[in-house]
Amino acid sequence: MHATAPPTRSTWPWIVAAAILIGALIIAGAVYFGSQRDTATPSPEPTTPIASSTPSPSTTPVDAEPTGCLGGETRDAAMVLAAQKAASHTSSGAVEYAAAFVRWLHQYPYPSSDDADSVAASALATDVPTKDLREFFANNPNVSGGLVPDATEYYLSTIPGVWHIESASNEEVVATIGTGLVIKGAMSPTLKGSITVTVRWENGAWKFAKSEGTRTTEDLFSIGEPFTSGC
């Protein structure tokens, strides 16, 4: 099911910051959600290929704009691993993988235990202190930072989303992912998310290293480039 983006309006009333600490230092992260009624026209930011010392057959000389839906519309481990496999060794590929991981991590009901194990085994960088995502979800965290009440169905959508590259090198890309918030199947008319994600190129694939809050939604949506499709 596709969520649809809400109509825009003319004001930016307020920003709410919600910190998310994913237990036992698994992921240090934060989401900034805002009651944001007007996504200002983002300024274009071209992506550039990251030169690889050992190019793979999937690396192309021209970096396509991020879709925000690499790996498919589902929010399960299969989607994350498909996005990881398909993401090229470019800044755009890093953004695609970061968006896929954000879509998987921030949802309720939580990913299944088997999905948590699959993602932990293949999708996390080696320097993540703990990879026990199964235990993390078993502790019933509110990964919305309390914005959505406990046990309330929700997920993040990249349909109204944007992206912005903070820094990029051959082996590491830091990108901020902007999303819409879908609660009980309906896109919120006011709430947006901003999550800054670090991914690293390890063993021929992008892997999640950490997430943190660095930009408010007002800031991000004023400078971010829209995803070409989203899901």
Short mmCIF file of C-alpha atoms in Angstrom, two decimals:
data_model
loop_
_atom_site.label_atom_id
_atom_site.label_comp_id
_atom_site.label_asym_id
_atom_site.label_seq_id
_atom_site.Cartn_x
_atom_site.Cartn_y
_atom_site.Cartn_z
CA MET A 1 0.00 0.00 0.00
CA HIS A 2 1.35 3.44 -0.94
CA ALA A 3 0.95 6.28 1.51
CA THR A 4 0.33 9.64 -0.08
CA ALA A 5 1.97 12.91 0.85
CA PRO A 6 -0.24 15.57 2.45
CA PRO A 7 -0.95 18.91 0.78
CA THR A 8 1.49 21.64 1.71
CA ARG A 9 0.61 24.82 3.60
CA SER A 10 2.35 28.04 4.37
CA THR A 11 3.81 27.94 7.90
CA TRP A 12 6.53 26.20 9.93
CA PRO A 13 5.04 26.29 13.45
CA TRP A 14 7.43 24.28 15.62
CA ILE A 15 10.02 21.56 15.90
CA VAL A 16 10.02 18.72 18.43
CA ALA A 17 13.29 16.90 19.14
CA ALA A 18 13.05 13.27 20.24
CA ALA A 19 16.21 11.36 21.16
CA ILE A 20 16.37 7.63 20.51
CA LEU A 21 19.08 5.59 22.18
CA ILE A 22 19.05 2.05 20.88
CA GLY A 23 20.08 0.05 23.91
CA ALA A 24 23.51 -1.18 24.88
CA LEU A 25 25.15 1.20 22.40
CA ILE A 26 23.84 -0.84 19.47
CA ILE A 27 22.97 2.34 17.61
CA ALA A 28 23.34 5.89 18.91
CA GLY A 29 20.53 7.71 17.19
CA ALA A 30 18.06 10.54 17.23
CA VAL A 31 15.07 11.56 15.20
CA TYR A 32 13.94 15.14 14.91
CA PHE A 33 10.25 15.33 14.17
CA GLY A 34 8.52 18.55 13.24
CA SER A 35 5.02 19.84 12.81
CA GLN A 36 5.93 20.94 9.32
CA ARG A 37 3.26 22.22 6.96
CA ASP A 38 5.30 23.51 4.05
CA THR A 39 8.18 21.61 2.52
CA ALA A 40 10.12 24.43 0.90
CA THR A 41 11.38 23.71 -2.59
CA PRO A 42 14.62 21.77 -2.04
CA SER A 43 17.73 22.98 -3.80
CA PRO A 44 19.18 20.37 -6.15
CA GLU A 45 22.28 18.55 -4.96
CA PRO A 46 23.97 16.43 -7.61
CA THR A 47 25.45 13.18 -6.46
CA THR A 48 28.89 12.10 -7.56
CA PRO A 49 30.26 8.60 -7.96
CA ILE A 50 32.73 7.50 -5.33
CA ALA A 51 35.83 6.14 -6.93
CA SER A 52 36.52 2.59 -5.83
CA SER A 53 39.96 1.03 -5.84
CA THR A 54 38.29 -2.30 -6.56
CA PRO A 55 35.23 -1.58 -8.71
CA SER A 56 32.55 -4.23 -8.79
CA PRO A 57 30.50 -5.06 -11.91
CA SER A 58 27.54 -3.20 -10.41
CA THR A 59 29.45 0.10 -10.15
CA THR A 60 28.44 2.45 -12.95
CA PRO A 61 30.14 5.68 -14.08
CA VAL A 62 26.96 7.73 -13.71
CA ASP A 63 25.29 7.85 -10.29
CA ALA A 64 21.49 7.69 -10.50
CA GLU A 65 19.42 9.87 -8.18
CA PRO A 66 18.23 7.98 -5.06
CA THR A 67 14.74 6.54 -5.34
CA GLY A 68 14.17 6.05 -1.61
CA CYS A 69 12.71 2.63 -2.39
CA LEU A 70 15.69 0.45 -3.27
CA GLY A 71 14.97 -3.11 -2.17
CA GLY A 72 11.20 -2.80 -2.52
CA GLU A 73 8.20 -1.50 -0.62
CA THR A 74 8.24 -3.98 2.25
CA ARG A 75 9.90 -3.10 5.55
CA ASP A 76 11.50 -6.45 6.34
CA ALA A 77 14.99 -7.95 6.37
CA ALA A 78 14.63 -9.11 2.76
CA MET A 79 14.16 -5.48 1.71
CA VAL A 80 17.21 -4.29 3.66
CA LEU A 81 19.44 -7.04 2.28
CA ALA A 82 18.14 -6.54 -1.27
CA ALA A 83 18.89 -2.82 -1.00
CA GLN A 84 22.34 -3.57 0.37
CA LYS A 85 23.07 -5.94 -2.50
CA ALA A 86 21.78 -3.52 -5.14
CA ALA A 87 23.32 -0.32 -3.73
CA SER A 88 26.27 0.78 -5.87
CA HIS A 89 29.59 1.94 -4.43
CA THR A 90 28.60 5.56 -4.92
CA SER A 91 27.21 8.33 -2.78
CA SER A 92 23.76 7.65 -4.24
CA GLY A 93 24.04 3.96 -3.39
CA ALA A 94 24.94 4.89 0.18
CA VAL A 95 21.87 7.14 0.44
CA GLU A 96 19.66 4.35 -0.90
CA TYR A 97 20.97 1.89 1.67
CA ALA A 98 20.67 4.42 4.51
CA ALA A 99 17.04 5.08 3.56
CA ALA A 100 16.28 1.36 3.44
CA PHE A 101 17.76 0.80 6.88
CA VAL A 102 15.85 3.74 8.36
CA ARG A 103 12.58 2.42 6.90
CA TRP A 104 13.24 -0.99 8.46
CA LEU A 105 14.39 0.15 11.89
CA HIS A 106 11.73 2.75 12.69
CA GLN A 107 8.39 0.96 12.70
CA TYR A 108 5.85 -0.72 14.94
CA PRO A 109 5.06 -3.59 15.11
CA TYR A 110 8.78 -4.29 15.33
CA PRO A 111 10.64 -6.43 12.82
CA SER A 112 10.44 -10.13 13.64
CA SER A 113 13.20 -11.80 15.66
CA ASP A 114 14.37 -13.68 12.58
CA ASP A 115 14.51 -10.42 10.62
CA ALA A 116 16.48 -8.77 13.42
CA ASP A 117 19.00 -11.62 13.36
CA SER A 118 19.31 -11.48 9.56
CA VAL A 119 19.95 -7.74 9.52
CA ALA A 120 22.38 -7.95 12.44
CA ALA A 121 24.37 -10.68 10.71
CA SER A 122 24.79 -8.90 7.37
CA ALA A 123 23.84 -5.24 7.47
CA LEU A 124 25.78 -3.72 10.39
CA ALA A 125 29.32 -2.34 10.31
CA THR A 126 32.00 -4.24 12.19
CA ASP A 127 32.57 -1.49 14.76
CA VAL A 128 28.97 -1.46 16.03
CA PRO A 129 29.51 -2.43 19.70
CA THR A 130 26.60 -4.86 19.91
CA LYS A 131 24.67 -6.53 17.13
CA ASP A 132 21.91 -8.14 19.20
CA LEU A 133 18.95 -6.44 17.54
CA ARG A 134 16.66 -9.27 18.64
CA GLU A 135 17.28 -8.36 22.30
CA PHE A 136 16.87 -4.68 21.54
CA PHE A 137 13.38 -5.13 20.11
CA ALA A 138 12.49 -7.58 22.88
CA ASN A 139 12.93 -4.71 25.35
CA ASN A 140 9.98 -2.91 23.72
CA PRO A 141 11.66 0.41 22.88
CA ASN A 142 9.62 3.29 21.54
CA VAL A 143 11.71 3.96 18.45
CA SER A 144 9.63 7.02 17.62
CA GLY A 145 11.20 8.73 20.63
CA GLY A 146 7.78 8.91 22.25
CA LEU A 147 6.18 10.84 19.42
CA VAL A 148 3.87 7.91 18.72
CA PRO A 149 2.27 6.29 21.78
CA ASP A 150 3.59 2.89 22.80
CA ALA A 151 2.19 -0.07 20.85
CA THR A 152 0.75 2.21 18.14
CA GLU A 153 1.20 1.08 14.54
CA TYR A 154 3.42 3.39 12.52
CA TYR A 155 6.26 3.51 10.02
CA LEU A 156 8.36 6.04 8.11
CA SER A 157 7.73 6.77 4.45
CA THR A 158 10.13 8.21 1.89
CA ILE A 159 7.31 9.22 -0.49
CA PRO A 160 7.40 12.83 0.79
CA GLY A 161 11.04 12.33 1.79
CA VAL A 162 14.29 14.11 1.01
CA TRP A 163 18.00 13.38 1.37
CA HIS A 164 21.12 15.43 1.94
CA ILE A 165 24.74 14.24 1.90
CA GLU A 166 26.68 15.65 4.85
CA SER A 167 30.01 14.14 3.85
CA ALA A 168 31.26 11.42 1.52
CA SER A 169 34.44 9.46 0.94
CA ASN A 170 35.31 6.21 -0.75
CA GLU A 171 34.64 4.21 2.40
CA GLU A 172 32.11 6.27 4.41
CA VAL A 173 29.07 8.40 3.63
CA VAL A 174 27.07 10.46 6.10
CA ALA A 175 23.59 11.32 4.82
CA THR A 176 20.51 12.83 6.43
CA ILE A 177 17.25 11.12 5.49
CA GLY A 178 13.95 13.00 5.67
CA THR A 179 10.71 11.03 5.90
CA GLY A 180 7.01 11.31 6.46
CA LEU A 181 5.34 9.59 9.42
CA VAL A 182 2.52 7.13 8.70
CA ILE A 183 0.37 6.37 11.75
CA LYS A 184 -2.23 3.60 11.52
CA GLY A 185 -1.99 3.67 7.73
CA ALA A 186 -2.45 7.44 7.31
CA MET A 187 0.29 9.92 6.46
CA SER A 188 0.56 12.58 9.16
CA PRO A 189 -0.27 16.04 7.76
CA THR A 190 2.27 17.68 10.08
CA LEU A 191 4.99 15.29 11.24
CA LYS A 192 8.28 14.71 9.44
CA GLY A 193 11.44 12.91 10.46
CA SER A 194 15.13 13.77 10.07
CA ILE A 195 17.76 11.11 10.75
CA THR A 196 21.47 11.42 9.97
CA VAL A 197 22.94 8.03 9.08
CA THR A 198 26.56 6.93 8.70
CA VAL A 199 27.20 3.96 6.41
CA ARG A 200 30.55 2.32 5.66
CA TRP A 201 31.72 0.29 2.68
CA GLU A 202 32.87 -3.09 4.04
CA ASN A 203 33.40 -6.38 2.22
CA GLY A 204 31.86 -5.09 -0.99
CA ALA A 205 28.69 -3.56 0.48
CA TRP A 206 27.38 -0.58 2.43
CA LYS A 207 26.77 -1.30 6.12
CA PHE A 208 25.03 0.69 8.82
CA ALA A 209 27.39 2.26 11.38
CA LYS A 210 25.26 4.72 13.37
CA SER A 211 22.45 7.27 13.30
CA GLU A 212 22.09 10.58 15.07
CA GLY A 213 20.06 13.76 15.05
CA THR A 214 21.89 16.67 13.43
CA ARG A 215 19.28 18.67 11.50
CA THR A 216 15.79 19.84 12.30
CA THR A 217 13.10 18.96 9.80
CA GLU A 218 12.77 22.62 8.81
CA ASP A 219 16.47 22.76 7.96
CA LEU A 220 16.55 19.42 6.15
CA PHE A 221 13.44 19.90 4.05
CA SER A 222 14.65 23.35 2.98
CA ILE A 223 17.93 22.00 1.53
CA GLY A 224 17.21 18.32 0.82
CA GLU A 225 16.76 16.75 -2.59
CA PRO A 226 13.49 14.77 -3.00
CA PHE A 227 13.65 11.02 -3.55
CA THR A 228 12.59 10.22 -7.09
CA SER A 229 9.82 7.84 -6.01
CA GLY A 230 9.83 6.74 -2.36
CA CYS A 231 7.81 4.10 -0.57
#
